[in-house]
Amino acid sequence: MTQVWVVLGVLALTGALGLLYRWRNGKVRAAVPIEQLPEEIRTVLAAAPAITLVQLSTTFCAPCRHTKVLLGDVVRQEPRLHHVELDVTERPELAERLKIMRTPTTLVVDARERELFRISGLPKRDELLNALRPLLD
């Protein structure tokens, strides 16, 4: 009987963690405080318009490809936005400096090199547009 309870407990814990993961995936989150953005990102921002969507990806990341398509579509609809994808596969120190725990992660950065907010995972289009709207007004 004890084994049945252990199995049920493990299943319940796994289910709860799965729900938590799905709930957090693609949510707009507050910016992570960083002293100064790394040079790779500051270089990208030099020629960018008001707001840049910096997508941090890895080579074999399937959600990264979907994120690239989604962000590209959002940028085509709004000319004041710019989208850049940086591959952190060979640059783990960049991911560490930016406190990136998973890919894709999208940083929303303004022209003054300030991170406004970030999204871990595949962004939810409506949530992203709602978060960007006040920045573009």
Coordinates of N, CA, C and O in Angstrom, one line a residue, residues 22-114:
R22 N 4.1 25.3 -17.4 CA 3.3 25.9 -18.4 C 2.7 27.3 -18.1 O 2.6 28.1 -19.0
W23 N 2.4 27.5 -16.9 CA 1.9 28.8 -16.4 C 3.0 29.9 -16.6 O 2.7 31.0 -17.0
R24 N 4.2 29.6 -16.3 CA 5.3 30.6 -16.3 C 5.9 30.8 -17.8 O 6.5 31.8 -18.1
N25 N 5.7 29.8 -18.6 CA 6.3 29.8 -20.0 C 5.7 30.9 -20.8 O 4.5 31.0 -21.0
G26 N 6.5 31.8 -21.3 CA 6.1 32.9 -22.2 C 5.5 34.1 -21.5 O 5.0 35.0 -22.1
K27 N 5.5 34.2 -20.2 CA 5.0 35.3 -19.4 C 6.0 36.5 -19.4 O 7.2 36.3 -19.4
V28 N 5.4 37.6 -19.5 CA 6.2 38.9 -19.4 C 6.6 39.0 -17.9 O 5.8 38.9 -17.0
R29 N 7.9 39.2 -17.7 CA 8.5 39.3 -16.4 C 9.3 40.6 -16.2 O 9.7 41.1 -17.2
A30 N 9.5 41.0 -15.0 CA 10.3 42.2 -14.8 C 11.7 42.0 -15.2 O 12.2 40.9 -15.3
A31 N 12.3 43.1 -15.5 CA 13.7 43.1 -16.0 C 14.6 42.6 -14.8 O 14.3 42.9 -13.6
V32 N 15.7 42.0 -15.1 CA 16.6 41.5 -14.1 C 17.7 42.6 -14.1 O 18.3 43.0 -15.1
P33 N 18.0 43.1 -12.8 CA 19.0 44.2 -12.7 C 20.4 43.7 -13.2 O 20.9 42.7 -12.7
I34 N 20.9 44.4 -14.1 CA 22.3 44.1 -14.6 C 23.0 45.5 -14.6 O 22.4 46.5 -15.1
E35 N 24.3 45.5 -14.2 CA 25.0 46.8 -14.1 C 25.1 47.4 -15.5 O 24.8 48.6 -15.7
Q36 N 25.6 46.6 -16.5 CA 25.7 47.2 -17.8 C 25.5 46.0 -18.8 O 26.0 44.9 -18.6
L37 N 24.8 46.3 -19.9 CA 24.6 45.3 -20.9 C 25.9 44.9 -21.5 O 26.7 45.8 -21.7
P38 N 26.1 43.6 -21.9 CA 27.3 43.2 -22.6 C 27.5 43.9 -23.9 O 26.5 44.4 -24.5
E39 N 28.7 44.0 -24.4 CA 29.1 44.7 -25.6 C 28.3 44.2 -26.8 O 27.9 45.0 -27.7
E40 N 28.1 42.9 -26.9 CA 27.3 42.3 -28.0 C 26.0 42.9 -28.2 O 25.5 43.2 -29.3
I41 N 25.3 43.2 -27.1 CA 24.0 43.8 -27.1 C 24.0 45.3 -27.3 O 23.3 45.8 -28.1
R42 N 25.0 45.9 -26.7 CA 25.1 47.4 -26.9 C 25.4 47.7 -28.4 O 25.0 48.7 -28.9
T43 N 26.2 46.9 -29.0 CA 26.5 47.1 -30.5 C 25.3 47.0 -31.3 O 25.1 47.8 -32.2
V44 N 24.4 46.0 -31.0 CA 23.2 45.8 -31.7 C 22.3 47.0 -31.5 O 21.5 47.4 -32.4
L45 N 22.2 47.6 -30.3 CA 21.4 48.7 -30.0 C 21.8 50.0 -30.7 O 21.0 50.9 -30.9
A46 N 23.0 50.1 -31.1 CA 23.5 51.4 -31.6 C 22.7 51.8 -32.9 O 22.5 53.0 -33.0
A47 N 22.4 50.9 -33.7 CA 21.7 51.3 -35.0 C 20.2 51.0 -34.9 O 19.5 51.1 -35.9
A48 N 19.7 50.7 -33.7 CA 18.3 50.3 -33.6 C 17.4 51.4 -33.3 O 17.8 52.4 -32.8
P49 N 16.1 51.3 -33.6 CA 15.1 52.3 -33.2 C 14.8 52.3 -31.7 O 15.6 51.7 -31.0
A50 N 13.7 52.8 -31.3 CA 13.4 53.0 -29.9 C 13.5 51.8 -29.0 O 14.1 51.8 -28.0
I51 N 12.9 50.7 -29.5 CA 12.8 49.5 -28.7 C 13.3 48.3 -29.5 O 12.9 48.1 -30.6
T52 N 14.2 47.5 -28.9 CA 14.8 46.3 -29.5 C 14.3 45.1 -28.8 O 14.4 45.0 -27.5
L53 N 13.9 44.1 -29.5 CA 13.6 42.8 -29.0 C 14.8 41.9 -29.2 O 15.1 41.5 -30.3
V54 N 15.6 41.6 -28.2 CA 16.8 40.8 -28.3 C 16.4 39.4 -27.9 O 16.2 39.1 -26.7
Q55 N 16.5 38.5 -28.9 CA 16.1 37.1 -28.7 C 17.4 36.4 -28.5 O 18.3 36.4 -29.3
L56 N 17.6 35.7 -27.3 CA 18.7 34.9 -27.0 C 18.3 33.4 -27.3 O 17.4 32.9 -26.7
S57 N 19.0 32.8 -28.2 CA 18.7 31.4 -28.6 C 19.9 30.5 -28.6 O 21.0 30.9 -28.4
T58 N 19.6 29.2 -28.8 CA 20.6 28.2 -29.0 C 20.4 27.5 -30.3 O 19.3 27.5 -30.8
T59 N 21.4 26.8 -30.8 CA 21.3 26.2 -32.1 C 20.2 25.2 -32.3 O 19.5 25.2 -33.3
F60 N 20.0 24.3 -31.3 CA 19.0 23.2 -31.5 C 17.8 23.4 -30.7 O 17.1 22.5 -30.2
C61 N 17.3 24.6 -30.6 CA 16.2 25.0 -29.8 C 15.0 25.2 -30.7 O 14.9 26.1 -31.5
A62 N 14.0 24.2 -30.6 CA 12.8 24.3 -31.5 C 11.9 25.6 -31.1 O 11.5 26.3 -32.0
P63 N 11.7 25.8 -29.8 CA 10.9 27.0 -29.5 C 11.6 28.3 -30.0 O 10.9 29.3 -30.2
C64 N 12.9 28.3 -30.1 CA 13.6 29.5 -30.6 C 13.2 29.8 -32.0 O 13.0 31.0 -32.4
R65 N 13.0 28.8 -32.8 CA 12.6 29.1 -34.2 C 11.2 29.7 -34.3 O 10.9 30.6 -35.0
H66 N 10.3 29.2 -33.4 CA 8.9 29.7 -33.3 C 8.9 31.2 -32.8 O 8.2 32.0 -33.3
T67 N 9.8 31.4 -31.8 CA 9.9 32.8 -31.3 C 10.4 33.7 -32.3 O 9.9 34.9 -32.5
K68 N 11.4 33.3 -33.2 CA 11.9 34.2 -34.2 C 10.8 34.6 -35.2 O 10.7 35.7 -35.6
V69 N 9.9 33.6 -35.6 CA 8.8 33.9 -36.5 C 7.9 34.9 -35.8 O 7.4 35.9 -36.4
L70 N 7.5 34.6 -34.6 CA 6.5 35.5 -33.9 C 7.1 36.9 -33.7 O 6.4 37.9 -34.0
L71 N 8.3 37.0 -33.3 CA 8.9 38.4 -33.1 C 9.1 39.1 -34.4 O 8.8 40.3 -34.5
G72 N 9.4 38.4 -35.4 CA 9.5 39.0 -36.7 C 8.2 39.5 -37.2 O 8.1 40.6 -37.8
D73 N 7.1 38.8 -37.0 CA 5.8 39.3 -37.3 C 5.4 40.5 -36.5 O 4.9 41.5 -37.1
V74 N 5.7 40.5 -35.3 CA 5.4 41.7 -34.4 C 6.1 42.9 -34.9 O 5.6 44.0 -35.0
V75 N 7.4 42.7 -35.3 CA 8.2 43.9 -35.7 C 7.7 44.4 -37.1 O 7.8 45.6 -37.3
R76 N 7.3 43.5 -37.9 CA 6.8 43.9 -39.2 C 5.5 44.8 -39.1 O 5.3 45.7 -39.9
Q77 N 4.8 44.6 -38.0 CA 3.5 45.4 -37.7 C 3.8 46.7 -37.1 O 3.0 47.6 -37.2
E78 N 5.0 46.8 -36.5 CA 5.3 48.1 -35.7 C 6.7 48.5 -36.1 O 7.7 47.9 -35.7
P79 N 6.9 49.6 -36.9 CA 8.2 50.0 -37.4 C 9.1 50.6 -36.3 O 10.3 50.7 -36.5
R80 N 8.6 50.9 -35.1 CA 9.4 51.4 -34.0 C 10.1 50.3 -33.3 O 10.8 50.6 -32.3
L81 N 9.9 49.1 -33.6 CA 10.5 47.9 -33.0 C 11.6 47.4 -33.9 O 11.5 47.5 -35.1
H82 N 12.5 46.7 -33.3 CA 13.6 46.1 -34.0 C 13.8 44.7 -33.3 O 13.7 44.6 -32.1
H83 N 14.1 43.7 -34.1 CA 14.3 42.3 -33.6 C 15.7 41.9 -34.0 O 16.1 42.0 -35.1
V84 N 16.4 41.3 -33.0 CA 17.8 40.8 -33.2 C 17.8 39.5 -32.5 O 17.4 39.3 -31.3
E85 N 18.4 38.5 -33.1 CA 18.6 37.2 -32.5 C 20.1 36.9 -32.3 O 20.9 37.1 -33.2
L86 N 20.4 36.6 -31.0 CA 21.8 36.2 -30.7 C 21.9 34.8 -30.2 O 21.1 34.4 -29.4
D87 N 22.8 34.1 -30.8 CA 23.0 32.6 -30.5 C 24.0 32.6 -29.3 O 25.1 33.0 -29.4
V88 N 23.6 32.0 -28.2 CA 24.4 31.9 -27.0 C 25.0 30.5 -26.9 O 25.6 30.2 -25.8
T89 N 24.9 29.7 -27.9 CA 25.4 28.3 -27.8 C 26.9 28.3 -27.5 O 27.4 27.6 -26.7
E90 N 27.6 29.1 -28.2 CA 29.1 29.1 -28.1 C 29.5 30.3 -27.1 O 30.7 30.5 -27.0
R91 N 28.6 31.0 -26.5 CA 28.9 32.1 -25.6 C 28.1 31.9 -24.3 O 27.3 32.8 -24.0
P92 N 28.4 30.9 -23.5 CA 27.7 30.7 -22.3 C 27.9 31.9 -21.3 O 27.1 32.2 -20.4
E93 N 29.1 32.5 -21.4 CA 29.4 33.7 -20.5 C 28.4 34.8 -20.7 O 28.0 35.5 -19.8
L94 N 27.9 35.0 -22.0 CA 26.9 36.0 -22.3 C 25.6 35.7 -21.6 O 25.0 36.5 -20.9
A95 N 25.2 34.4 -21.7 CA 24.0 34.0 -21.0 C 24.1 34.2 -19.5 O 23.2 34.6 -18.8
E96 N 25.3 33.9 -19.0 CA 25.5 34.0 -17.5 C 25.5 35.5 -17.1 O 24.8 35.8 -16.1
R97 N 26.1 36.4 -17.8 CA 26.1 37.8 -17.5 C 24.7 38.4 -17.5 O 24.3 39.3 -16.7
L98 N 23.8 37.9 -18.5 CA 22.5 38.4 -18.6 C 21.5 37.6 -17.7 O 20.3 37.9 -17.7
K99 N 22.0 36.6 -16.9 CA 21.2 35.8 -16.0 C 20.1 35.1 -16.8 O 18.9 35.1 -16.4
I100 N 20.4 34.5 -17.9 CA 19.5 33.7 -18.7 C 19.6 32.3 -18.3 O 20.6 31.7 -18.2
M101 N 18.4 31.7 -17.9 CA 18.3 30.4 -17.4 C 17.9 29.4 -18.5 O 18.0 28.2 -18.3
R102 N 17.3 29.9 -19.6 CA 16.8 29.0 -20.6 C 16.6 29.8 -21.9 O 16.6 31.0 -21.9
T103 N 16.5 29.0 -23.0 CA 16.3 29.7 -24.3 C 15.0 29.1 -24.8 O 14.6 28.0 -24.5
P104 N 14.2 29.9 -25.6 CA 14.6 31.3 -25.9 C 14.2 32.2 -24.7 O 13.3 32.0 -24.0
T105 N 15.0 33.3 -24.6 CA 14.6 34.4 -23.7 C 14.7 35.7 -24.5 O 15.6 35.9 -25.3
T106 N 13.7 36.5 -24.4 CA 13.6 37.7 -25.2 C 13.7 38.9 -24.2 O 13.0 39.0 -23.2
L107 N 14.7 39.7 -24.4 CA 14.9 40.9 -23.6 C 14.3 42.1 -24.4 O 14.6 42.2 -25.6
V108 N 13.6 42.9 -23.8 CA 13.0 44.1 -24.4 C 13.9 45.3 -23.9 O 13.8 45.6 -22.7
V109 N 14.6 45.9 -24.8 CA 15.6 46.9 -24.4 C 15.3 48.2 -25.1 O 15.0 48.2 -26.3
D110 N 15.4 49.3 -24.4 CA 15.2 50.6 -25.0 C 16.5 51.2 -25.6 O 17.6 50.6 -25.4
A111 N 16.4 52.4 -26.2 CA 17.6 53.0 -26.9 C 18.7 53.5 -25.8 O 19.8 53.6 -26.2
R112 N 18.2 53.6 -24.6 CA 19.2 54.0 -23.5 C 19.9 52.8 -22.9 O 20.4 53.0 -21.8
E113 N 19.7 51.7 -23.5 CA 20.4 50.4 -23.1 C 19.8 49.9 -21.7 O 20.6 49.4 -20.9
R114 N 18.6 50.1 -21.5 CA 17.9 49.6 -20.3 C 17.0 48.5 -20.6 O 16.2 48.6 -21.6

